[in-house]
Short mmCIF file of C-alpha atoms and ligand atoms in Angstrom, two decimals:
data_model
loop_
_atom_site.label_atom_id
_atom_site.label_comp_id
_atom_site.label_asym_id
_atom_site.label_seq_id
_atom_site.Cartn_x
_atom_site.Cartn_y
_atom_site.Cartn_z
CA UNK A 104 -38.15 -89.70 57.54
CA UNK A 105 -40.29 -92.42 59.10
CA UNK A 106 -38.79 -94.50 61.87
CA UNK A 107 -39.62 -98.14 62.50
CA UNK A 108 -42.54 -97.41 64.81
CA UNK A 109 -44.05 -95.33 62.04
CA UNK A 110 -43.72 -91.96 63.75
CA UNK A 111 -42.51 -89.02 61.63
CA UNK A 112 -39.12 -87.83 62.82
CA UNK A 113 -40.33 -84.20 62.96
CA UNK A 114 -43.63 -82.38 63.26
CA UNK A 115 -45.91 -82.53 60.24
CA UNK A 116 -49.48 -81.26 59.98
CA UNK A 117 -52.46 -83.65 60.31
CA UNK A 118 -53.10 -84.21 56.56
CA UNK A 119 -49.44 -85.14 56.15
CA UNK A 120 -49.19 -87.15 59.33
CA UNK A 121 -52.13 -89.35 58.40
CA UNK A 122 -50.26 -90.39 55.24
CA UNK A 123 -46.80 -90.79 56.75
CA UNK A 124 -47.21 -92.18 60.25
CA UNK A 125 -48.61 -95.25 61.86
CA UNK A 126 -48.00 -97.90 59.25
CA UNK A 127 -44.70 -99.60 58.58
CA UNK A 128 -44.66 -101.27 55.11
CA UNK A 129 -41.77 -103.46 56.31
CA UNK A 130 -44.25 -105.32 58.51
CA UNK A 131 -46.47 -106.09 55.48
CA UNK A 132 -43.96 -107.45 52.93
CA UNK A 133 -43.33 -103.89 51.77
CA UNK A 134 -46.87 -103.27 50.58
CA UNK A 135 -47.57 -99.53 50.34
CA UNK A 136 -51.03 -99.97 51.79
CA UNK A 137 -51.69 -102.19 54.79
CA UNK A 138 -52.70 -105.80 54.28
CA UNK A 139 -55.77 -107.15 56.08
CA UNK A 140 -54.92 -109.54 58.91
CA UNK A 141 -58.07 -111.54 59.48
CA UNK A 142 -56.60 -114.06 61.88
CA UNK A 143 -58.46 -114.46 65.17
CA UNK A 144 -55.37 -115.74 67.02
CA UNK A 145 -51.63 -115.07 66.94
CA UNK A 146 -48.72 -117.51 67.21
CA UNK A 147 -46.19 -116.87 69.96
CA UNK A 148 -42.46 -117.20 69.29
CA UNK A 149 -41.89 -118.91 72.67
CA UNK A 150 -43.97 -119.85 75.73
CA UNK A 151 -42.12 -117.04 77.55
CA UNK A 152 -43.33 -114.55 74.92
CA UNK A 153 -46.89 -115.79 75.50
CA UNK A 154 -46.50 -115.35 79.25
CA UNK A 155 -45.11 -111.84 78.75
CA UNK A 156 -47.91 -110.89 76.34
CA UNK A 157 -50.54 -111.95 78.90
CA UNK A 158 -48.73 -110.14 81.71
CA UNK A 159 -48.86 -106.93 79.71
CA UNK A 160 -52.38 -107.44 78.36
CA UNK A 161 -53.80 -108.12 81.83
CA UNK A 162 -51.98 -105.19 83.41
CA UNK A 163 -49.54 -107.24 85.54
CA UNK A 164 -46.56 -105.68 83.74
CA UNK A 165 -45.87 -102.64 81.66
CA UNK A 166 -44.05 -102.89 78.33
CA UNK A 167 -40.49 -101.55 78.50
CA UNK A 168 -39.52 -98.58 76.35
CA UNK A 169 -39.40 -99.81 72.76
CA UNK A 170 -40.50 -103.36 73.68
CA UNK A 171 -42.97 -104.80 71.20
CA UNK A 172 -45.30 -107.24 72.89
CA UNK A 173 -46.82 -109.98 70.77
CA UNK A 174 -50.46 -109.96 69.72
CA UNK A 175 -52.64 -112.55 71.43
CA UNK A 176 -56.18 -112.79 70.12
CA UNK A 177 -58.07 -110.36 67.93
CA UNK A 178 -60.81 -109.55 70.46
CA UNK A 179 -58.05 -107.80 72.44
CA UNK A 180 -56.37 -106.17 69.47
CA UNK A 181 -55.18 -106.96 65.97
CA UNK A 182 -52.81 -105.36 63.44
CA UNK A 183 -55.49 -103.49 61.48
CA UNK A 184 -56.92 -101.95 64.65
CA UNK A 185 -53.43 -100.84 65.67
CA UNK A 186 -52.68 -99.39 62.23
CA UNK A 187 -55.99 -97.50 62.22
CA UNK A 188 -55.51 -96.25 65.78
CA UNK A 189 -52.03 -94.97 64.96
CA UNK A 190 -53.34 -93.22 61.83
CA UNK A 191 -56.22 -91.50 63.54
CA UNK A 192 -54.24 -89.99 66.44
CA UNK A 193 -52.62 -87.22 64.35
CA UNK A 194 -56.07 -86.11 63.14
CA UNK A 195 -57.11 -85.22 66.70
CA UNK A 196 -54.69 -82.58 68.02
CA UNK A 197 -53.35 -83.27 71.54
CA UNK A 198 -54.47 -86.92 71.52
CA UNK A 199 -51.99 -89.59 72.60
CA UNK A 200 -53.90 -92.74 71.80
CA UNK A 201 -57.10 -94.08 70.25
CA UNK A 202 -59.32 -97.15 70.54
CA UNK A 203 -61.61 -98.30 67.73
CA UNK A 204 -65.02 -99.91 68.18
CA UNK A 205 -67.56 -101.59 65.96
CA UNK A 206 -69.97 -98.63 66.09
CA UNK A 207 -70.29 -95.17 67.59
CA UNK A 208 -72.66 -96.59 70.21
CA UNK A 209 -70.10 -99.29 71.08
CA UNK A 210 -67.55 -96.50 71.66
CA UNK A 211 -69.96 -94.42 73.77
CA UNK A 212 -71.24 -97.32 75.89
CA UNK A 213 -67.71 -98.60 76.51
CA UNK A 214 -66.71 -95.10 77.59
CA UNK A 215 -69.55 -94.90 80.13
CA UNK A 216 -69.01 -98.42 81.47
CA UNK A 217 -65.29 -97.76 81.86
CA UNK A 218 -65.35 -94.37 83.51
CA UNK A 219 -68.69 -94.19 85.32
CA UNK A 220 -69.14 -97.04 87.85
CA UNK A 221 -72.52 -97.83 89.47
CA UNK A 222 -73.20 -95.23 92.14
CA UNK A 223 -71.26 -92.63 90.18
CA UNK A 224 -72.95 -89.69 88.54
CA UNK A 225 -72.44 -87.92 85.25
CA UNK A 226 -73.60 -84.64 83.73
CA UNK A 227 -74.72 -84.58 80.09
CA UNK A 228 -76.10 -82.05 77.63
CA UNK A 229 -79.52 -82.41 75.96
CA UNK A 230 -80.57 -83.07 73.28
CA UNK A 231 -78.25 -86.05 72.82
CA UNK A 232 -77.97 -88.51 69.97
CA UNK A 233 -80.98 -90.86 70.34
CA UNK A 234 -78.87 -93.98 70.92
CA UNK A 235 -76.93 -92.26 73.71
CA UNK A 236 -80.21 -91.12 75.24
CA UNK A 237 -81.42 -94.76 75.21
CA UNK A 238 -78.18 -96.00 76.70
CA UNK A 239 -78.58 -93.57 79.61
CA UNK A 240 -82.22 -94.28 80.38
CA UNK A 241 -82.43 -97.98 79.55
CA UNK A 242 -79.05 -99.21 80.81
CA UNK A 243 -76.96 -96.74 82.80
CA UNK A 244 -79.71 -95.51 85.14
CA UNK A 245 -81.05 -99.02 85.86
CA UNK A 246 -77.44 -100.06 86.61
CA UNK A 247 -77.29 -97.37 89.29
CA UNK A 248 -75.49 -94.55 87.57
CA UNK A 249 -76.93 -91.11 88.23
CA UNK A 250 -77.57 -89.02 85.11
CA UNK A 251 -77.88 -85.23 85.38
CA UNK A 252 -79.23 -83.53 82.24
CA UNK A 253 -78.50 -79.92 81.31
CA UNK A 254 -79.64 -78.07 78.16
CA UNK A 255 -76.88 -77.72 75.53
CA UNK A 256 -75.45 -74.22 75.35
CA UNK A 257 -76.47 -73.30 78.93
CA UNK A 258 -72.99 -72.60 80.30
CA UNK A 259 -74.16 -71.39 83.71
CA UNK A 260 -76.50 -74.38 84.05
CA UNK A 261 -73.72 -76.81 83.16
CA UNK A 262 -71.38 -75.16 85.68
CA UNK A 263 -74.05 -75.37 88.41
CA UNK A 264 -74.81 -79.02 87.60
CA UNK A 265 -71.11 -79.91 87.80
CA UNK A 266 -70.50 -77.98 91.01
CA UNK A 267 -73.55 -79.54 92.69
CA UNK A 268 -72.91 -83.16 91.67
CA UNK A 269 -71.52 -85.79 94.05
CA UNK A 270 -69.46 -88.83 93.03
CA UNK A 271 -69.13 -87.11 89.70
CA UNK A 272 -67.19 -89.29 87.24
CA UNK A 273 -67.92 -87.90 83.82
CA UNK A 274 -69.15 -84.80 81.98
CA UNK A 275 -70.47 -85.81 78.56
CA UNK A 276 -71.02 -83.04 75.99
CA UNK A 277 -72.41 -83.30 72.49
CA UNK A 278 -71.68 -80.14 70.54
CA UNK A 279 -73.09 -78.94 68.24
CA UNK A 280 -76.40 -80.48 69.30
CA UNK A 281 -78.45 -82.46 66.82
CA UNK A 282 -80.49 -81.19 64.92
CA UNK A 283 -80.53 -77.55 66.12
CA UNK A 284 -76.73 -77.13 66.14
CA UNK A 285 -76.78 -75.37 69.53
CA UNK A 286 -73.17 -75.19 70.72
CA UNK A 287 -71.84 -75.90 74.21
CA UNK A 288 -68.70 -74.19 75.52
CA UNK A 289 -66.24 -77.07 76.04
CA UNK A 290 -63.57 -74.97 77.77
CA UNK A 291 -66.04 -73.58 80.28
CA UNK A 292 -67.40 -77.03 81.18
CA UNK A 293 -63.85 -78.43 81.38
CA UNK A 294 -62.77 -75.68 83.79
CA UNK A 295 -65.72 -76.45 86.08
CA UNK A 296 -65.05 -80.20 85.86
CA UNK A 297 -61.36 -79.88 86.58
CA UNK A 298 -62.07 -77.70 89.63
CA UNK A 299 -64.43 -80.37 91.05
CA UNK A 300 -62.97 -82.40 93.94
CA UNK A 301 -63.92 -85.71 92.26
CA UNK A 302 -61.85 -84.85 89.13
CA UNK A 303 -64.45 -86.05 86.63
CA UNK A 304 -63.33 -86.68 83.06
CA UNK A 305 -64.75 -84.54 80.26
CA UNK A 306 -65.79 -86.37 77.09
CA UNK A 307 -67.09 -84.75 73.89
CA UNK A 308 -69.07 -86.46 71.13
CA UNK A 309 -67.31 -84.74 68.23
CA UNK A 310 -69.14 -86.54 65.41
CA UNK A 311 -70.64 -83.41 63.82
CA UNK A 312 -67.57 -81.19 63.41
CA UNK A 313 -64.55 -83.39 64.02
CA UNK A 314 -61.89 -84.22 63.26
CA UNK A 315 -61.59 -81.37 60.75
CA UNK A 316 -63.29 -78.39 62.38
CA UNK A 317 -63.40 -78.83 66.16
CA UNK A 318 -60.68 -80.10 68.50
CA UNK A 319 -62.15 -80.68 71.98
CA UNK A 320 -58.86 -81.79 73.60
CA UNK A 321 -57.46 -78.34 72.78
CA UNK A 322 -60.31 -76.84 74.81
CA UNK A 323 -59.66 -78.93 77.90
CA UNK A 324 -61.61 -82.15 77.23
CA UNK A 325 -59.99 -85.44 78.26
CA UNK A 326 -61.71 -87.72 75.76
CA UNK A 327 -63.19 -87.36 72.29
CA UNK A 328 -65.66 -89.86 70.88
CA UNK A 329 -66.80 -90.40 67.30
CA UNK A 330 -69.37 -92.24 65.38
CA UNK A 331 -66.89 -93.08 62.60
CA UNK A 332 -69.94 -94.20 60.63
CA UNK A 333 -70.46 -90.54 59.70
CA UNK A 334 -67.71 -88.22 58.41
CA UNK A 335 -64.70 -90.41 59.20
CA UNK A 336 -65.96 -93.27 57.02
CA UNK A 337 -67.88 -90.86 54.83
CA UNK A 338 -69.61 -93.20 52.35
CA UNK A 339 -72.59 -94.51 54.34
CA UNK A 340 -71.25 -98.04 53.93
CA UNK A 341 -69.91 -99.12 57.32
CA UNK A 342 -70.33 -98.70 61.09
CA UNK A 343 -67.50 -97.73 63.38
CA UNK A 344 -66.61 -95.79 66.51
CA UNK A 345 -63.47 -94.21 67.96
CA UNK A 346 -62.41 -92.81 71.31
CA UNK A 347 -59.27 -90.68 71.57
CA UNK A 348 -57.65 -89.42 74.76
CA UNK A 349 -55.04 -86.96 75.92
CA UNK A 350 -53.76 -89.56 78.36
CA UNK A 351 -52.75 -92.97 76.97
CA UNK A 352 -53.72 -94.59 80.27
CA UNK A 353 -57.40 -93.77 79.65
CA UNK A 354 -57.25 -95.65 76.33
CA UNK A 355 -55.61 -98.63 78.03
CA UNK A 356 -58.56 -98.76 80.44
CA UNK A 357 -61.05 -98.49 77.56
CA UNK A 358 -59.31 -101.34 75.75
CA UNK A 359 -59.68 -103.46 78.89
CA UNK A 360 -63.46 -102.98 78.76
CA UNK A 361 -63.44 -103.49 74.99
CA UNK A 362 -61.76 -106.87 75.43
CA UNK A 363 -64.53 -107.92 77.85
CA UNK A 364 -67.42 -106.62 75.75
CA UNK A 365 -65.88 -107.88 72.50
CA UNK A 366 -66.76 -104.76 70.53
CA UNK A 367 -63.47 -104.01 68.78
CA UNK A 368 -63.78 -102.97 65.11
CA UNK A 369 -63.14 -105.99 62.88
CA UNK A 370 -60.06 -106.17 60.58
CA UNK A 371 -61.87 -105.60 57.27
CA UNK A 372 -63.72 -102.59 58.66
CA UNK A 373 -60.50 -101.22 60.14
CA UNK A 374 -58.82 -101.50 56.77
CA UNK A 375 -61.74 -99.75 55.05
CA UNK A 376 -61.88 -96.92 57.58
CA UNK A 377 -58.10 -96.53 57.51
CA UNK A 378 -58.25 -95.86 53.77
CA UNK A 379 -60.86 -93.14 54.29
CA UNK A 380 -58.84 -91.12 56.81
CA UNK A 381 -56.59 -89.23 54.36
CA UNK A 382 -59.66 -87.75 52.64
CA UNK A 383 -61.78 -86.85 55.65
CA UNK A 384 -60.49 -83.26 55.67
CA UNK A 385 -61.10 -82.87 51.92
CA UNK A 386 -64.59 -84.29 52.15
CA UNK A 387 -65.56 -82.24 55.19
CA UNK A 388 -64.24 -79.04 53.65
CA UNK A 389 -66.30 -79.59 50.55
CA UNK A 390 -69.38 -80.59 52.56
CA UNK A 391 -69.06 -77.53 54.78
CA UNK A 392 -68.68 -75.14 51.82
CA UNK A 393 -71.65 -76.76 50.08
CA UNK A 394 -73.84 -76.64 53.19
CA UNK A 395 -72.91 -73.01 53.88
CA UNK A 396 -73.80 -71.94 50.33
CA UNK A 397 -77.15 -73.74 50.41
CA UNK A 398 -78.10 -72.77 53.98
CA UNK A 399 -77.32 -69.10 53.47
CA UNK A 400 -79.05 -68.97 50.08
CA UNK A 401 -82.43 -70.21 51.34
CA UNK A 402 -82.74 -67.70 54.18
CA UNK A 403 -85.76 -65.53 53.39
CA UNK A 404 -87.41 -68.07 51.06
CA UNK A 405 -91.18 -67.65 51.59
CA UNK A 406 -91.59 -71.29 52.70
CA UNK A 407 -88.69 -71.11 55.16
CA UNK A 408 -89.27 -69.84 58.66
CA UNK A 409 -85.77 -70.38 60.01
CA UNK A 410 -82.47 -71.93 58.98
CA UNK A 411 -80.27 -73.46 61.69
CA UNK A 412 -76.63 -73.18 60.71
CA UNK A 413 -73.55 -71.87 62.56
CA UNK A 414 -72.93 -68.94 60.20
CA UNK A 415 -76.56 -67.87 60.73
CA UNK A 416 -76.41 -67.78 64.56
CA UNK A 417 -77.90 -64.58 66.02
CA UNK A 418 -77.34 -65.20 69.72
CA UNK A 419 -74.17 -63.39 70.85
CA UNK A 420 -73.11 -66.22 73.18
CA UNK A 421 -73.57 -68.86 70.47
CA UNK A 422 -71.53 -66.71 68.07
CA UNK A 423 -68.77 -66.41 70.67
CA UNK A 424 -68.62 -70.19 71.23
CA UNK A 425 -68.66 -70.83 67.48
CA UNK A 426 -65.77 -68.44 66.89
CA UNK A 427 -63.68 -69.78 69.76
CA UNK A 428 -64.37 -73.45 69.20
CA UNK A 429 -64.92 -74.22 65.51
CA UNK A 430 -62.92 -73.39 62.42
CA UNK A 431 -65.71 -74.09 59.88
CA UNK A 432 -69.50 -74.45 60.19
CA UNK A 433 -69.81 -78.06 58.96
CA UNK A 434 -72.00 -80.00 56.55
CA UNK A 435 -75.34 -80.15 58.39
CA UNK A 436 -78.13 -77.57 58.49
CA UNK A 437 -81.77 -77.71 59.55
CA UNK A 438 -84.81 -75.81 58.28
CA UNK A 439 -88.07 -74.85 59.96
CA UNK A 440 -90.64 -74.88 57.16
CA UNK A 441 -93.81 -72.83 57.23
CA UNK A 442 -96.75 -75.25 57.27
CA UNK A 443 -95.76 -77.76 59.96
CA UNK A 444 -95.31 -81.49 59.47
CA UNK A 445 -97.15 -81.52 56.16
CA UNK A 446 -94.82 -78.97 54.66
CA UNK A 447 -91.82 -80.87 56.05
CA UNK A 448 -93.02 -84.16 54.54
CA UNK A 449 -93.85 -82.48 51.20
CA UNK A 450 -90.38 -81.02 51.10
CA UNK A 451 -88.76 -84.43 51.76
CA UNK A 452 -90.97 -86.10 49.15
CA UNK A 453 -89.95 -83.56 46.51
CA UNK A 454 -86.20 -83.62 46.99
CA UNK A 455 -84.51 -85.38 44.06
CA UNK A 456 -80.85 -85.26 44.95
CA UNK A 457 -80.89 -85.54 48.74
CA UNK A 458 -82.23 -88.94 49.77
CA UNK A 459 -84.67 -89.30 52.65
CA UNK A 460 -82.57 -91.20 55.17
CA UNK A 461 -81.24 -90.79 58.68
CA UNK A 462 -77.48 -90.64 59.32
CA UNK A 463 -75.16 -87.94 58.03
CA UNK A 464 -71.63 -87.22 56.93
CA UNK A 465 -71.70 -89.30 53.73
CA UNK A 466 -70.57 -88.02 50.34
CA UNK A 467 -74.23 -88.08 49.25
CA UNK A 468 -76.76 -85.57 50.61
CA UNK A 469 -79.37 -86.97 53.02
CA UNK A 470 -82.42 -85.36 54.62
CA UNK A 471 -84.74 -86.48 57.42
CA UNK A 472 -87.58 -85.40 59.67
CA UNK A 473 -86.17 -85.71 63.21
CA UNK A 474 -89.47 -85.36 65.14
CA UNK A 475 -90.87 -88.57 63.60
CA UNK A 476 -87.61 -90.50 63.18
CA UNK A 477 -84.31 -89.89 65.01
CA UNK A 478 -85.95 -87.93 67.84
CA UNK A 479 -89.36 -89.68 67.86
CA UNK A 480 -88.87 -91.20 71.30
CA UNK A 481 -88.49 -87.84 73.02
CA UNK A 482 -91.60 -86.69 74.89
CA UNK A 483 -93.46 -83.70 73.42
CA UNK A 484 -92.02 -81.57 76.25
CA UNK A 485 -88.46 -82.75 75.59
CA UNK A 486 -88.91 -82.08 71.86
CA UNK A 487 -90.16 -78.58 72.64
CA UNK A 488 -87.31 -77.96 75.09
CA UNK A 489 -84.80 -79.09 72.48
CA UNK A 490 -86.41 -76.92 69.81
CA UNK A 491 -87.22 -79.90 67.58
CA UNK A 492 -90.56 -79.02 65.99
CA UNK A 493 -92.83 -80.90 63.56
CA UNK A 494 -91.80 -78.39 60.89
CA UNK A 495 -88.07 -79.14 61.15
CA UNK A 496 -86.06 -80.99 58.50
CA UNK A 497 -82.37 -81.84 58.89
CA UNK A 498 -80.12 -81.92 55.83
CA UNK A 499 -76.65 -83.47 55.67
CA UNK A 500 -74.96 -82.06 52.59
CA UNK A 501 -72.67 -84.24 50.49
CA UNK A 502 -69.95 -83.48 47.95
CA UNK A 503 -72.23 -82.97 44.94
CA UNK A 504 -71.94 -79.66 43.07
CA UNK A 505 -73.53 -77.18 45.48
CA UNK A 506 -75.46 -75.47 42.68
CA UNK A 507 -77.33 -78.70 41.99
CA UNK A 508 -78.07 -79.26 45.70
CA UNK A 509 -79.29 -75.66 46.02
CA UNK A 510 -81.46 -75.94 42.91
CA UNK A 511 -82.93 -79.17 44.29
CA UNK A 512 -83.65 -77.67 47.70
CA UNK A 513 -85.20 -74.59 46.02
CA UNK A 514 -87.48 -76.59 43.74
CA UNK A 515 -88.61 -78.72 46.69
CA UNK A 516 -89.31 -75.58 48.74
CA UNK A 517 -91.12 -73.87 45.85
CA UNK A 518 -93.42 -76.86 45.50
CA UNK A 519 -94.35 -77.09 49.20
C1 PLP B 33 -74.61 -91.62 64.63
C2 PLP B 33 -74.19 -90.99 65.90
C3 PLP B 33 -73.85 -91.78 67.02
C4 PLP B 33 -73.95 -93.28 67.02
O1 PLP B 33 -73.07 -93.87 66.12
P1 PLP B 33 -73.31 -95.32 65.43
O2 PLP B 33 -72.09 -95.47 64.61
O3 PLP B 33 -74.58 -95.22 64.65
O4 PLP B 33 -73.42 -96.30 66.53
C5 PLP B 33 -73.44 -91.11 68.17
N1 PLP B 33 -73.37 -89.77 68.22
C6 PLP B 33 -73.71 -88.99 67.17
C7 PLP B 33 -73.62 -87.52 67.31
C8 PLP B 33 -74.13 -89.57 65.99
O5 PLP B 33 -74.48 -88.79 64.96
#
């Protein structure tokens, strides 16, 4: 059923493919799970093989069909990165290739440095993950890249920004937005981008709903990026990042930048993340069901002004995007508490199950106050524009029994 290159001989669905493709036990003394190859350098069979490996690695030659080119040095690539990359591709429908990085920010910055040269411009949705926001303002703009911000969910605004941009290289979307879960129409942005004479690439930060519930490549995106630190790894115990692309050539270019920056994911981390991939769908399903039960149950609580969650959207356009773009609502919700920052802090102090920490996507529930932590560097105007108030708390729901999480959230609300 599995050929030597680890590809299933016929189509199987993602949860099957992740367990049957991409790793050949024959290359690891028959071990059912991959070994960890921690070597920094690889021995060539002949000087000619070394020459050939460098020709291919440096883009002077292309590997022939079926040719396996020797590994060189683990900053360029190593067996555990290749195993992980092969395993992750079937989880992202329509992707051809993946590149792994030592954090989500390493993946995002490598993507910008590869596809948006100085003098080029890019369009992005706001609010963005704080690290990405820093990258744009503290590195990309000073390096001479032009950044054009558009509010998430504003389809007409995004279209106008794309149509009006010159030397446009990239459209970068983060959907749903953090922490308000406002959704941006990927297909609409991709249509506008692909009609632009500069042929910009469309990249989506899919950390919140992928790879289980949202498949941006299916909606016309060219690249998908992940903080693997979150749902993919799922246990709040490692950092990682991934970029996947419809076109293998884009990943080859990313790997060229990765070799220069030296930000490939290390062998031990690759091995760890690889072992988490078969359960990401199970974990995310449970987290989404738990979050939905809790979010919907606290609507109307006297201390709750508003709950932000995809199944509770009221805006017709947001409901349309949700239904076209996402198969399940995901494991994160936010709450506006009555009583401002004090109520928000009281609520966090009183939670017993959910821990007060940033990050999300782990098997344990976490809660945080974005205005003073993850989003604290936004100006008051930007916070207001993004709908991130002092009264807002974000909750990432884990895989605990949902009745316990709900009881905990209720007792914390009751005590506010
Ligand atoms: C956490 C996160 C990142 C950054 O990932 P790191 O692994 O922390 O570098 C990027 N985008 C989103 C949406 C995130 O949640």
